[in-house]
Coordinates of C-alpha atoms and ligand atoms in Angstrom, one line a residue:
M1 CA 72.1 122.6 101.9
R2 CA 71.3 125.8 100.1
K3 CA 73.9 128.0 98.5
E4 CA 75.7 130.2 101.0
E5 CA 74.2 133.4 99.6
E6 CA 70.7 132.1 99.4
N7 CA 69.9 131.2 103.0
K8 CA 70.1 134.3 105.0
V9 CA 67.2 135.0 107.3
L10 CA 66.7 138.1 109.5
V11 CA 64.4 137.7 112.5
V12 CA 63.0 141.0 113.8
D13 CA 61.2 141.0 117.2
D14 CA 61.4 143.0 120.3
D15 CA 60.9 139.9 122.4
P16 CA 64.3 138.4 123.1
R17 CA 62.9 135.0 123.7
I18 CA 61.3 134.8 120.2
C19 CA 64.6 136.0 118.6
W20 CA 66.5 133.4 120.5
M21 CA 64.1 130.5 119.8
L22 CA 63.9 131.2 116.1
N23 CA 67.6 131.7 115.8
E24 CA 68.3 128.2 117.3
A25 CA 65.6 126.5 115.3
L26 CA 66.6 128.1 112.0
K27 CA 70.3 127.6 112.5
D28 CA 69.6 123.9 112.9
E29 CA 67.9 124.0 109.5
G30 CA 71.1 125.3 107.9
Y31 CA 70.0 129.0 107.6
Q32 CA 72.4 131.8 108.4
V33 CA 70.4 133.7 110.9
F34 CA 70.6 137.4 112.0
T35 CA 68.4 139.0 114.7
A36 CA 67.3 142.5 115.4
R37 CA 65.2 143.9 118.3
D38 CA 64.1 147.1 116.7
G39 CA 63.3 148.6 113.3
Q40 CA 66.4 150.7 112.8
S41 CA 68.8 147.9 113.4
A42 CA 66.7 145.6 111.3
L43 CA 67.1 148.0 108.4
Q44 CA 70.8 148.3 109.0
I45 CA 71.3 144.6 109.0
A46 CA 69.1 144.2 105.9
L47 CA 71.1 146.7 104.0
K48 CA 74.4 145.1 105.0
E49 CA 73.6 141.4 104.7
N50 CA 71.0 141.4 102.0
P51 CA 68.9 138.5 103.5
Q52 CA 66.5 136.6 101.3
V53 CA 63.8 136.3 104.0
M54 CA 62.9 138.6 106.9
V55 CA 60.5 137.5 109.7
L56 CA 59.1 140.8 110.9
D57 CA 57.1 141.6 113.9
I58 CA 54.7 144.5 113.5
K59 CA 55.0 146.0 117.0
L60 CA 58.5 147.3 117.5
P61 CA 59.9 149.8 120.0
D62 CA 61.0 152.5 117.6
I63 CA 59.5 152.4 114.1
S64 CA 56.7 150.0 113.2
G65 CA 57.2 146.9 111.2
L66 CA 55.0 148.5 108.5
E67 CA 57.4 151.4 108.3
V68 CA 60.4 149.0 108.0
L69 CA 58.6 147.3 105.1
E70 CA 58.0 150.7 103.4
R71 CA 61.7 151.7 103.8
L72 CA 62.8 148.4 102.4
R73 CA 60.8 149.0 99.3
Q74 CA 62.1 152.5 99.0
A75 CA 65.6 151.2 99.2
E76 CA 64.6 148.7 96.5
L77 CA 65.8 145.8 98.7
R78 CA 64.6 142.5 97.4
V79 CA 63.8 140.7 100.5
E80 CA 60.8 138.5 101.1
V81 CA 59.0 139.5 104.3
I82 CA 56.9 137.2 106.5
I83 CA 54.9 139.2 109.0
L84 CA 54.4 138.1 112.6
S85 CA 51.2 139.4 113.8
A86 CA 49.4 139.1 117.2
H87 CA 45.7 138.7 117.6
G88 CA 43.6 141.7 116.5
E89 CA 46.1 143.1 114.0
T90 CA 44.2 142.2 110.9
K91 CA 44.2 145.8 109.6
N92 CA 47.9 146.0 109.8
V93 CA 48.3 142.6 108.1
V94 CA 46.2 143.9 105.2
K95 CA 48.5 147.0 105.0
A96 CA 51.6 144.9 105.2
I97 CA 50.4 142.8 102.3
K98 CA 49.7 145.9 100.3
L99 CA 53.2 147.0 101.0
G100 CA 54.5 143.8 99.5
A101 CA 54.8 141.4 102.4
A102 CA 55.0 137.8 101.1
D103 CA 53.2 136.0 103.9
F104 CA 52.1 136.2 107.5
V105 CA 52.1 134.0 110.6
N106 CA 49.8 134.5 113.6
K107 CA 51.3 134.7 117.1
P108 CA 51.6 132.6 119.1
F109 CA 53.1 130.3 116.5
D110 CA 54.4 126.8 116.2
I111 CA 58.1 126.7 115.2
E112 CA 57.4 124.1 112.5
E113 CA 54.9 126.5 111.0
V114 CA 57.4 129.3 110.7
K115 CA 59.9 127.0 109.1
M116 CA 57.4 125.9 106.5
H117 CA 56.5 129.5 105.7
I118 CA 60.2 130.3 105.2
R119 CA 60.7 127.3 102.9
N120 CA 57.7 128.3 100.8
T121 CA 58.8 131.9 100.7
L122 CA 62.2 131.1 99.5
E123 CA 60.8 128.8 96.9
K124 CA 58.5 131.6 95.7
G125 CA 61.4 134.0 95.6
R126 CA 63.4 131.6 93.5
L127 CA 60.4 131.1 91.1
K128 CA 60.0 134.9 90.8
K129 CA 63.7 135.2 89.9
E130 CA 63.3 132.5 87.3
V131 CA 60.3 134.2 85.8
Q132 CA 62.2 137.5 85.7
F133 CA 65.0 135.8 83.9
L134 CA 62.7 134.2 81.4
R135 CA 61.0 137.6 80.8
S136 CA 64.4 139.2 80.1
E137 CA 65.2 136.4 77.7
L138 CA 61.9 136.9 75.9
K139 CA 62.6 140.6 75.8
A140 CA 66.0 140.0 74.3
K141 CA 64.2 138.0 71.6
N142 CA 61.5 140.5 71.1
K143 CA 64.0 143.3 70.9
F144 CA 65.2 141.8 67.6
E145 CA 61.6 141.7 66.4
S146 CA 61.2 145.4 66.8
F147 CA 64.1 145.9 64.4
I148 CA 62.1 146.0 61.2
G149 CA 63.3 145.3 57.7
D150 CA 63.7 142.4 55.2
S151 CA 65.8 144.1 52.6
P152 CA 69.0 142.2 51.8
Q153 CA 71.0 144.8 53.6
I154 CA 69.0 144.5 56.8
I155 CA 69.0 140.8 56.7
E156 CA 72.8 141.0 56.4
I157 CA 73.0 143.4 59.3
K158 CA 70.8 141.1 61.5
K159 CA 73.2 138.2 60.7
L160 CA 76.2 140.3 61.6
I161 CA 74.6 141.4 64.8
E162 CA 74.0 137.9 65.9
E163 CA 77.5 136.9 65.0
V164 CA 79.2 139.6 66.9
A165 CA 76.8 140.1 69.9
D166 CA 78.4 137.7 72.2
S167 CA 82.0 138.1 70.9
G168 CA 82.7 141.1 73.2
L169 CA 84.5 142.8 70.3
T170 CA 84.3 146.5 69.9
V171 CA 81.7 147.4 67.2
L172 CA 81.4 150.6 65.2
I173 CA 77.9 151.4 63.8
R174 CA 77.9 153.8 61.0
G175 CA 75.0 155.4 59.2
E176 CA 73.2 158.6 58.6
S177 CA 71.0 160.3 61.2
G178 CA 67.9 158.3 62.0
T179 CA 69.0 155.0 60.4
G180 CA 68.8 153.0 63.6
K181 CA 72.3 153.1 65.1
E182 CA 71.1 153.4 68.7
I183 CA 68.5 150.7 68.3
I184 CA 71.3 148.3 67.0
A185 CA 73.6 149.2 69.9
R186 CA 70.8 148.3 72.3
I187 CA 70.0 145.0 70.5
L188 CA 73.7 144.1 70.6
H189 CA 73.6 144.6 74.4
H190 CA 70.3 142.8 74.9
I191 CA 71.1 139.7 73.1
S192 CA 74.6 139.4 74.5
S193 CA 75.4 137.6 77.8
R194 CA 75.9 141.0 79.3
R195 CA 72.2 141.8 79.1
S196 CA 71.7 141.7 82.9
G197 CA 74.4 144.3 83.3
P198 CA 74.0 148.1 82.6
F199 CA 73.8 149.7 79.2
I200 CA 75.3 153.2 79.5
K201 CA 75.0 155.7 76.6
V202 CA 77.3 158.6 76.2
N203 CA 76.7 161.2 73.5
C204 CA 80.2 162.5 72.9
A205 CA 78.8 165.5 70.9
A206 CA 76.4 166.6 73.6
I207 CA 78.9 166.9 76.5
P208 CA 81.1 169.9 76.4
K209 CA 84.7 169.0 75.5
E210 CA 86.1 170.2 78.8
L211 CA 83.8 167.9 80.8
L212 CA 83.9 164.8 78.7
E213 CA 87.0 163.4 80.2
A214 CA 85.7 163.6 83.8
E215 CA 82.3 162.3 82.6
L216 CA 83.9 159.2 80.9
F217 CA 86.7 158.4 83.3
G218 CA 85.5 160.0 86.6
Y219 CA 87.6 162.1 88.8
E220 CA 89.3 162.2 92.2
R221 CA 88.5 164.6 94.9
G222 CA 90.3 167.9 94.3
A223 CA 91.1 167.1 90.6
F224 CA 89.7 170.5 89.6
T225 CA 87.8 173.3 91.2
G226 CA 84.4 172.0 92.2
A227 CA 85.5 168.4 92.5
Y228 CA 84.5 168.0 96.1
K229 CA 84.3 164.3 96.2
R230 CA 85.4 161.4 94.0
K231 CA 83.0 160.6 91.2
P232 CA 83.0 157.4 89.1
G233 CA 82.9 157.9 85.4
R234 CA 80.6 156.3 82.8
F235 CA 83.1 153.5 82.1
E236 CA 83.1 152.5 85.7
L237 CA 79.3 152.6 85.8
A238 CA 79.2 150.4 82.8
N239 CA 81.2 147.7 84.5
Q240 CA 79.9 144.2 83.6
G241 CA 77.7 145.8 80.9
T242 CA 78.0 147.8 77.7
I243 CA 79.0 151.4 77.1
F244 CA 77.6 153.0 73.9
L245 CA 79.8 155.9 72.7
D246 CA 77.5 157.8 70.4
E247 CA 78.9 160.3 67.9
I248 CA 82.4 159.0 68.4
G249 CA 83.5 161.2 65.5
D250 CA 83.2 164.1 68.0
M251 CA 85.6 162.6 70.5
P252 CA 88.2 165.4 71.0
I253 CA 91.7 164.5 69.8
E254 CA 93.1 165.1 73.3
L255 CA 91.0 162.2 74.7
Q256 CA 91.7 159.8 71.9
A257 CA 94.8 158.3 73.3
K258 CA 93.1 157.6 76.6
L259 CA 90.2 156.1 74.7
L260 CA 92.6 153.9 72.8
Q261 CA 94.1 152.6 76.1
I262 CA 90.7 151.6 77.4
L263 CA 89.9 149.9 74.1
E264 CA 93.1 147.9 74.2
H265 CA 93.6 147.2 77.8
R266 CA 90.3 148.1 79.5
E267 CA 92.3 150.2 81.8
F268 CA 92.4 153.9 82.7
V269 CA 93.2 156.5 85.3
R270 CA 90.6 158.9 86.8
V271 CA 91.1 162.6 86.2
G272 CA 93.4 163.7 89.0
G273 CA 94.2 160.2 90.0
V274 CA 97.2 157.9 89.9
E275 CA 95.6 154.5 90.4
T276 CA 94.9 152.4 87.3
I277 CA 91.3 151.2 87.2
S278 CA 90.3 148.1 85.3
V279 CA 86.8 147.6 84.0
D280 CA 85.0 144.8 82.2
V281 CA 83.0 146.6 79.6
R282 CA 81.8 146.0 76.1
I283 CA 82.3 149.1 73.9
I284 CA 80.0 150.0 71.1
C285 CA 80.6 153.2 69.1
A286 CA 78.4 155.0 66.5
T287 CA 78.9 157.9 64.2
N288 CA 77.2 159.5 61.2
Q289 CA 80.4 161.3 60.3
D290 CA 82.9 160.7 57.6
L291 CA 85.6 159.3 59.8
E292 CA 88.0 159.1 56.8
K293 CA 87.6 162.8 56.4
N294 CA 88.4 163.3 60.1
L295 CA 91.4 161.1 59.6
A296 CA 92.6 163.1 56.6
E297 CA 92.0 166.4 58.5
G298 CA 93.9 165.1 61.5
T299 CA 91.0 165.3 64.0
M300 CA 91.1 161.6 64.4
R301 CA 94.1 159.5 65.4
E302 CA 95.0 156.9 62.9
D303 CA 95.6 154.1 65.5
L304 CA 92.1 154.8 67.0
Y305 CA 90.6 154.8 63.6
Y306 CA 92.0 151.3 62.8
R307 CA 91.1 150.0 66.2
L308 CA 87.5 151.2 65.8
N309 CA 87.2 149.8 62.3
E310 CA 87.7 146.2 63.2
I311 CA 84.0 145.4 63.1
T312 CA 81.8 147.8 61.4
I313 CA 78.0 147.6 60.9
P314 CA 77.2 150.0 58.2
I315 CA 73.5 150.9 58.0
P316 CA 72.4 152.1 54.6
P317 CA 70.1 155.1 54.3
L318 CA 66.4 154.4 54.0
R319 CA 66.3 155.6 50.3
E320 CA 68.7 152.8 49.4
R321 CA 66.4 150.1 50.9
R322 CA 63.0 151.2 50.0
E323 CA 61.6 147.7 50.2
D324 CA 61.8 148.2 54.0
I325 CA 59.4 151.1 53.9
P326 CA 56.0 149.3 53.8
L327 CA 57.1 147.1 56.7
L328 CA 58.2 150.0 58.7
I329 CA 54.9 151.9 58.0
E330 CA 52.9 148.9 59.2
H331 CA 55.1 148.6 62.3
F332 CA 54.7 152.3 63.2
I333 CA 51.0 152.3 62.6
N334 CA 50.6 149.4 64.9
I335 CA 52.8 150.9 67.6
Y336 CA 51.1 154.3 67.6
N337 CA 47.6 153.0 67.2
K338 CA 48.3 151.1 70.5
Q339 CA 50.0 154.0 72.1
F340 CA 47.3 156.6 71.3
N341 CA 44.4 154.2 71.4
R342 CA 43.5 154.7 67.7
Q343 CA 42.4 152.5 64.9
F344 CA 44.0 154.2 62.0
P345 CA 43.7 152.1 58.8
P346 CA 46.5 151.1 56.4
L347 CA 47.6 154.0 54.1
S348 CA 46.0 154.4 50.7
P349 CA 48.0 153.5 47.5
S350 CA 48.5 157.1 46.5
T351 CA 50.0 158.1 49.9
L352 CA 52.2 155.0 49.6
Q353 CA 53.3 156.2 46.2
A354 CA 54.2 159.7 47.6
I355 CA 56.2 158.0 50.4
E356 CA 57.9 155.8 47.8
E357 CA 59.1 158.8 45.9
Y358 CA 60.4 160.9 48.7
D359 CA 64.0 160.8 49.6
W360 CA 63.9 160.5 53.5
P361 CA 66.9 162.5 54.5
G362 CA 66.0 161.9 58.1
N363 CA 65.7 158.2 57.4
V364 CA 63.6 155.9 59.7
R365 CA 63.2 158.6 62.3
E366 CA 61.6 161.0 59.8
L367 CA 59.2 158.2 58.6
E368 CA 58.4 157.3 62.2
N369 CA 57.6 160.9 63.2
L370 CA 55.5 161.5 60.2
I371 CA 53.4 158.4 60.8
K372 CA 53.1 159.3 64.5
Q373 CA 51.9 162.8 63.6
T374 CA 49.4 161.4 61.1
I375 CA 47.9 159.0 63.6
V376 CA 47.7 161.6 66.4
R377 CA 45.9 164.0 64.1
G378 CA 43.9 161.3 62.4
D379 CA 44.4 162.7 58.9
E380 CA 46.2 160.8 56.2
G381 CA 46.3 164.0 54.0
I382 CA 49.1 165.3 56.2
I383 CA 51.6 162.9 54.6
K384 CA 51.3 164.1 51.1
S385 CA 51.3 167.8 51.9
E386 CA 54.1 167.4 54.3
L387 CA 56.2 165.5 51.8
K388 CA 55.5 167.9 49.0
K389 CA 56.6 170.8 51.2
R390 CA 59.8 169.0 52.3
S391 CA 60.8 168.0 48.7
S392 CA 60.2 171.6 47.4
L393 CA 62.3 172.9 50.3
S394 CA 65.2 170.8 49.4
S395 CA 65.0 171.3 45.6
S396 CA 64.6 175.1 45.9
S397 CA 67.5 175.2 48.3
P398 CA 69.5 178.4 47.6
S399 CA 72.9 176.9 47.3
P400 CA 73.0 173.6 45.6
P401 CA 75.9 171.4 46.5
Q402 CA 79.0 173.0 45.1
T403 CA 81.4 170.9 43.1
T404 CA 84.6 172.9 43.7
E405 CA 86.7 169.8 43.4
D406 CA 86.2 167.8 40.2
E407 CA 86.5 164.5 41.9
L408 CA 83.8 165.3 44.4
S409 CA 82.2 162.0 44.7
L410 CA 78.5 161.3 44.3
K411 CA 78.4 160.2 47.9
K412 CA 79.8 163.4 49.1
A413 CA 77.5 165.4 46.9
S414 CA 74.4 163.7 48.3
Q415 CA 75.7 164.1 51.8
K416 CA 76.0 167.8 51.2
A417 CA 72.5 167.9 49.7
I418 CA 71.1 166.3 52.8
E419 CA 72.9 168.7 55.1
E420 CA 71.6 171.6 53.1
T421 CA 68.0 170.2 53.4
E422 CA 68.5 169.6 57.1
K423 CA 69.8 173.1 57.6
N424 CA 66.8 174.5 55.7
L425 CA 64.3 172.5 57.7
I426 CA 65.9 173.5 60.9
S427 CA 65.9 177.2 60.1
K428 CA 62.3 176.9 58.9
A429 CA 61.2 175.2 62.2
L430 CA 63.1 177.8 64.2
N431 CA 61.4 180.7 62.4
Q432 CA 58.1 179.0 62.7
T433 CA 58.4 178.7 66.5
N434 CA 60.0 182.1 67.0
W435 CA 63.3 180.4 67.9
N436 CA 61.6 178.4 70.6
R437 CA 64.2 175.6 70.4
R438 CA 62.2 173.1 72.4
K439 CA 59.1 173.5 70.2
A440 CA 61.3 173.4 67.1
S441 CA 62.9 170.2 68.2
Q442 CA 59.4 168.6 68.7
L443 CA 58.4 169.9 65.3
L444 CA 61.4 168.4 63.7
G445 CA 61.1 165.2 65.7
I446 CA 64.7 165.3 67.0
S447 CA 65.9 165.7 70.6
Y448 CA 66.4 169.1 72.1
R449 CA 70.1 168.4 72.5
S450 CA 70.7 167.3 69.0
L451 CA 68.9 170.4 67.8
L452 CA 71.2 172.5 69.8
Y453 CA 74.1 170.6 68.4
K454 CA 72.9 171.0 64.9
I455 CA 72.2 174.8 65.3
K456 CA 75.9 175.1 66.4
E457 CA 77.1 172.8 63.6
Y458 CA 75.3 174.8 60.9
G459 CA 76.2 178.1 62.5
L460 CA 72.5 179.0 62.6
G461 CA 72.6 180.8 65.9
T462 CA 74.8 183.6 64.6
Ligands
ATP516 N1 64.9 149.1 61.4 C1 64.1 149.8 62.3 N2 63.0 149.2 62.8 C2 62.2 149.9 63.6 N3 62.4 151.1 64.1 C3 63.6 151.7 63.7 C4 64.5 151.1 62.7 N4 65.5 151.9 62.5 C5 65.3 153.0 63.2 N5 64.1 152.9 63.9 C6 63.5 153.9 64.8 O1 63.9 155.2 64.3 C7 64.3 156.1 65.3 C8 65.7 156.5 65.1 O2 66.6 155.4 65.4 P1 67.9 155.6 66.1 O3 67.8 156.6 67.3 O4 68.4 154.3 66.5 O5 68.8 156.3 65.0 P2 70.3 156.8 65.0 O6 70.9 156.2 63.8 O7 70.9 156.6 66.3 O8 70.1 158.4 64.7 P3 71.1 159.6 65.1 O9 72.3 159.5 64.3 O10 70.3 160.9 64.7 O11 71.3 159.6 66.6 C9 64.0 155.3 66.6 O12 62.8 155.6 67.1 C10 64.1 153.9 66.2 O13 63.3 153.1 67.1
MG517 MG1 71.6 158.0 67.8

């Protein structure tokens, strides 16, 4: 006997004799049978019971079998449909198959024939699922292959990822902008046993402070003006999967206690609610901020800081692992040649040299965007002139990093220099595009939202 949830059959025919006959015969075979006499009730039952197979007549009293089929697809119901067709309905059968029907049986039919079609269809459905599963397994493996680098630091990171992926532990990914924090968060999800569950990303910096709590934890009806109905938060949406809290350094201090509670007990209360909700989620956080500074300045709770720091994956900036650069270049040339249907050749030694000497404040993202631009425009010369421009911009920066405190560390100084460069690049792009932020973000190769965030951060708007 099949597993309980894998043997539901829905028979849809306006002829009560056919429904009755199939019901009896299929029940004897061990199927759980449902019957419907028109299209609407068929759809209702399908939605409620989620059958694996549907035996569907084309002529129905209300909506046609074809329409039922169409609506099933719209609702993304995965049910295998066997069409019952009378003589002379060839056209409809063709349409039905185009709409994804698995099989068809001519009327009048022999009961044994229908049984055989159902068995075959179920088997096909099972195989389909298996193929899907294998594909996702393969994807999980390939996912790792799209994370490029063989510097000792990256090899170490790959090892760490594999060690912690399935542990369910909270992971904090740290690194400058464009170093690959998000790609690592996704890999962690895709190689974990939660990969069939959702991956939900929340950018804590992009959501206004006042909305973040409701967005993360959901709210009850009437929790605040405008809360007309209950809405689940991202933590609930991520149930059985992974939630990626990007820019965790921007989590408002008022929300940090609530975050700590969910980190420790996987429990929370919706905004305006009293009921405690439990969720089963893996939490991954990322930041490019100096959390120690936040801690010292009191914008981050100490208990949260220690909790987040249990497992940290630090990604070094690209300039500290230059041996990855040639591999990354090759990878991006491959990708964008395919994407834009080009045959751009490997870069010349002198261009490689220029790339080697540049500092890459925008890290892998900056490199990726430059390669992409080069391939789209089909001109290797862009790289050298672009890098020259960018270097002179950063070196002629009006205010070099100030060392007001004697003990200002090298790390802090270089961070400051990067910020200065970034600020310069952004204002240049904004001027070039007449403050068209969308165009400027494309020019800079960053998202529109992060540009808005950076404009605010650097006080450029005022
Ligand atoms: N090791 C790598 N191999 C291949 N691609 C990479 C690698 N690291 C980063 N990338 C690519 O660089 C781009 C930026 O990466 P990602 O978005 O993960 O950076 P990030 O650290 O989250 O940046 P930010 O702090 O600005 O959000 C992406 O397109 C990503 O695919
Ligand atoms: Mg990111």
